[in-house]
Amino acid sequence: MPEWSNGTVSKTVRLARASKVRILLPPPNFMKNHEYYMKEALKEAVKAFDADEVPVGAIITYKGEIIARAHNQIKMLKDPTAHAEIIAITQAANFLQNERLLDCTMYSTLEPCSMCAGAMVLSRIKNLIYAAKDTKTGAHESVFKILNNKKLNHRVKIKQGILKNEAISLMKEFFYGKRK
């Protein structure tokens, strides 16, 4: 049985009735895969790009629905902590009315820095999916290893590389424009 099937999610397709074939259909949100959500995070990154901010975007999902979306706003807010991930965590906590984001997944276009990784651990985010590594400040594996540090009381499940080329391309375009 597919991973998403709990035995109760099944329907008989009218055309298949004659042969009594039962086709299992996934729940409605199943079709929204990692690429779908990463594209939403990339839309946020483009907003940052357009605002002359480093193009990082993040969204947070809960039970398959997007409950928070944000992009870097450091310059606009004159706040060095206004990273996309921090803003998204705050939005999600407000939405859920809980500081613990236990069953939430964050999608970010860039490997989080140490500040953002620390906030993910403190908020108990369950999963992080990110597009591109950050070789200068990344805190999953590039520079630091915060998200899975055994000394901390929470570890985040990680998946990386979803739409990596698109995220890298956006970063390169942003910084190429700065170097002209």
C-alpha positions as a printed NumPy array, in Angstrom:
array([[  0.   ,   0.   ,   0.   ],
       [  1.311,   3.521,  -0.703],
       [  2.706,   5.444,   2.258],
       [ -0.191,   7.914,   2.149],
       [ -2.869,   5.25 ,   2.234],
       [ -4.312,   4.455,   5.619],
       [ -6.734,   1.888,   4.236],
       [ -9.698,   4.258,   4.41 ],
       [ -8.723,   6.498,   1.523],
       [-10.098,   4.6  ,  -1.43 ],
       [-12.706,   5.16 ,  -4.097],
       [-14.048,   3.001,  -6.836],
       [-13.622,   4.571, -10.226],
       [-16.802,   4.293, -12.309],
       [-14.954,   2.92 , -15.338],
       [-13.239,   0.283, -13.265],
       [-16.4  ,  -0.975, -11.529],
       [-16.996,  -3.701, -14.066],
       [-13.675,  -5.288, -13.196],
       [-14.033,  -4.438,  -9.488],
       [-10.699,  -2.639,  -9.485],
       [-10.271,  -0.316,  -6.538],
       [ -8.029,   2.648,  -7.027],
       [ -6.522,   4.322,  -4.004],
       [ -6.577,   8.081,  -4.232],
       [ -4.252,  10.201,  -2.113],
       [ -5.58 ,  12.857,   0.242],
       [ -6.092,  16.229,  -1.502],
       [ -2.873,  17.771,  -0.167],
       [ -0.69 ,  14.842,  -1.194],
       [ -0.329,  16.179,  -4.718],
       [  1.408,  19.239,  -3.337],
       [  4.926,  17.849,  -3.261],
       [  8.256,  19.331,  -2.189],
       [  8.725,  21.069,  -5.544],
       [  5.338,  22.78 ,  -5.246],
       [  6.182,  24.198,  -1.83 ],
       [  9.733,  25.14 ,  -2.83 ],
       [  8.306,  27.096,  -5.763],
       [  6.245,  29.026,  -3.231],
       [  9.417,  29.748,  -1.233],
       [ 11.13 ,  30.848,  -4.45 ],
       [  8.275,  33.302,  -5.086],
       [  9.096,  34.834,  -1.707],
       [ 12.795,  34.965,  -2.639],
       [ 11.889,  36.9  ,  -5.791],
       [ 10.054,  39.444,  -3.609],
       [ 13.28 ,  39.914,  -1.644],
       [ 15.246,  40.247,  -4.889],
       [ 12.828,  42.909,  -6.146],
       [ 13.214,  44.799,  -2.858],
       [ 17.035,  44.698,  -3.18 ],
       [ 17.303,  42.224,  -0.296],
       [ 19.36 ,  39.02 ,  -0.428],
       [ 16.883,  36.701,  -2.197],
       [ 15.928,  34.18 ,   0.443],
       [ 12.362,  32.992,   0.833],
       [ 10.712,  30.629,   3.29 ],
       [  7.316,  29.09 ,   3.858],
       [  5.989,  26.87 ,   6.627],
       [  3.366,  24.194,   6.132],
       [  1.116,  22.501,   8.653],
       [ -0.985,  19.498,   7.61 ],
       [ -0.237,  20.265,   3.974],
       [ -1.347,  23.905,   4.061],
       [  0.886,  26.96 ,   3.933],
       [  0.514,  28.834,   7.211],
       [  3.439,  31.257,   6.874],
       [  5.415,  32.853,   4.07 ],
       [  8.229,  35.358,   4.251],
       [ 11.298,  36.767,   2.563],
       [ 14.354,  38.604,   3.817],
       [ 13.492,  42.117,   5.033],
       [ 16.741,  43.119,   6.715],
       [ 17.239,  46.391,   4.871],
       [ 13.581,  47.364,   4.815],
       [ 13.102,  46.841,   8.556],
       [ 16.65 ,  47.91 ,   9.475],
       [ 16.777,  44.7  ,  11.485],
       [ 19.646,  42.196,  11.179],
       [ 17.346,  39.424,  12.473],
       [ 14.67 ,  39.913,   9.78 ],
       [ 15.618,  36.748,   7.93 ],
       [ 12.911,  34.942,   5.958],
       [ 13.05 ,  31.927,   8.276],
       [ 12.687,  33.994,  11.47 ],
       [  9.735,  35.953,  10.091],
       [  8.069,  32.732,   8.899],
       [  8.555,  31.075,  12.312],
       [  6.917,  34.075,  14.009],
       [  3.989,  33.991,  11.577],
       [  3.494,  30.238,  12.027],
       [  3.609,  30.5  ,  15.827],
       [  1.002,  33.269,  15.692],
       [ -1.169,  31.247,  13.317],
       [ -1.048,  28.14 ,  15.533],
       [ -1.144,  30.176,  18.756],
       [  1.747,  28.054,  19.977],
       [  5.494,  28.58 ,  20.215],
       [  6.037,  24.906,  19.317],
       [  5.797,  24.115,  15.619],
       [  5.89 ,  20.355,  16.2  ],
       [  4.236,  19.093,  13.035],
       [  5.409,  21.846,  10.727],
       [  7.719,  21.767,   7.737],
       [  9.798,  24.723,   6.622],
       [ 10.817,  25.199,   3.01 ],
       [ 13.699,  27.621,   2.531],
       [ 15.579,  28.574,  -0.584],
       [ 18.893,  28.603,   1.302],
       [ 20.528,  26.547,   4.045],
       [ 19.758,  28.422,   7.273],
       [ 22.334,  30.447,   9.175],
       [ 23.111,  29.715,  12.828],
       [ 20.487,  32.188,  14.089],
       [ 17.737,  30.667,  11.955],
       [ 18.828,  27.102,  12.722],
       [ 18.742,  27.903,  16.442],
       [ 15.217,  29.3  ,  16.083],
       [ 14.155,  26.124,  14.272],
       [ 15.47 ,  23.968,  17.106],
       [ 13.802,  26.166,  19.74 ],
       [ 10.473,  26.15 ,  17.891],
       [ 10.711,  22.363,  17.394],
       [ 10.17 ,  22.5  ,  13.616],
       [  9.814,  18.891,  12.493],
       [ 11.23 ,  19.116,   8.951],
       [ 13.379,  21.485,   6.924],
       [ 13.6  ,  21.265,   3.162],
       [ 16.049,  23.682,   1.598],
       [ 17.209,  24.314,  -1.933],
       [ 20.836,  25.456,  -1.888],
       [ 23.744,  25.172,   0.504],
       [ 25.227,  28.313,   2.053],
       [ 28.972,  27.731,   2.108],
       [ 29.624,  30.912,   4.097],
       [ 27.096,  30.751,   6.939],
       [ 25.123,  27.496,   6.576],
       [ 24.263,  25.838,   9.867],
       [ 23.07 ,  22.436,   8.699],
       [ 26.371,  21.142,   7.378],
       [ 28.277,  23.797,   5.442],
       [ 29.826,  25.676,   8.383],
       [ 28.   ,  24.54 ,  11.538],
       [ 25.904,  21.483,  12.405],
       [ 23.189,  22.894,  14.623],
       [ 20.041,  21.241,  13.31 ],
       [ 21.122,  17.702,  14.193],
       [ 23.436,  18.38 ,  17.109],
       [ 23.033,  15.572,  19.652],
       [ 23.757,  17.99 ,  22.517],
       [ 20.554,  19.896,  21.766],
       [ 17.101,  18.77 ,  22.9  ],
       [ 15.568,  18.709,  19.398],
       [ 16.746,  17.609,  15.984],
       [ 15.252,  18.658,  12.667],
       [ 14.779,  16.218,   9.781],
       [ 16.475,  17.618,   6.685],
       [ 16.068,  17.241,   2.944],
       [ 18.154,  19.384,   0.633],
       [ 18.607,  20.154,  -3.038],
       [ 14.959,  20.654,  -4.067],
       [ 15.045,  23.223,  -6.926],
       [ 18.677,  23.912,  -6.053],
       [ 19.564,  25.267,  -9.503],
       [ 16.735,  27.801,  -9.45 ],
       [ 17.751,  29.09 ,  -6.018],
       [ 21.433,  29.291,  -6.956],
       [ 20.583,  31.084, -10.188],
       [ 18.579,  33.726,  -8.317],
       [ 21.439,  34.275,  -5.844],
       [ 24.011,  34.538,  -8.613],
       [ 21.891,  37.047, -10.517],
       [ 21.433,  39.144,  -7.371],
       [ 25.119,  39.257,  -6.474],
       [ 26.228,  39.69 , -10.094],
       [ 24.111,  42.855, -10.189],
       [ 25.827,  44.09 ,  -7.027],
       [ 29.317,  43.605,  -8.474],
       [ 28.725,  45.6  , -11.661]])
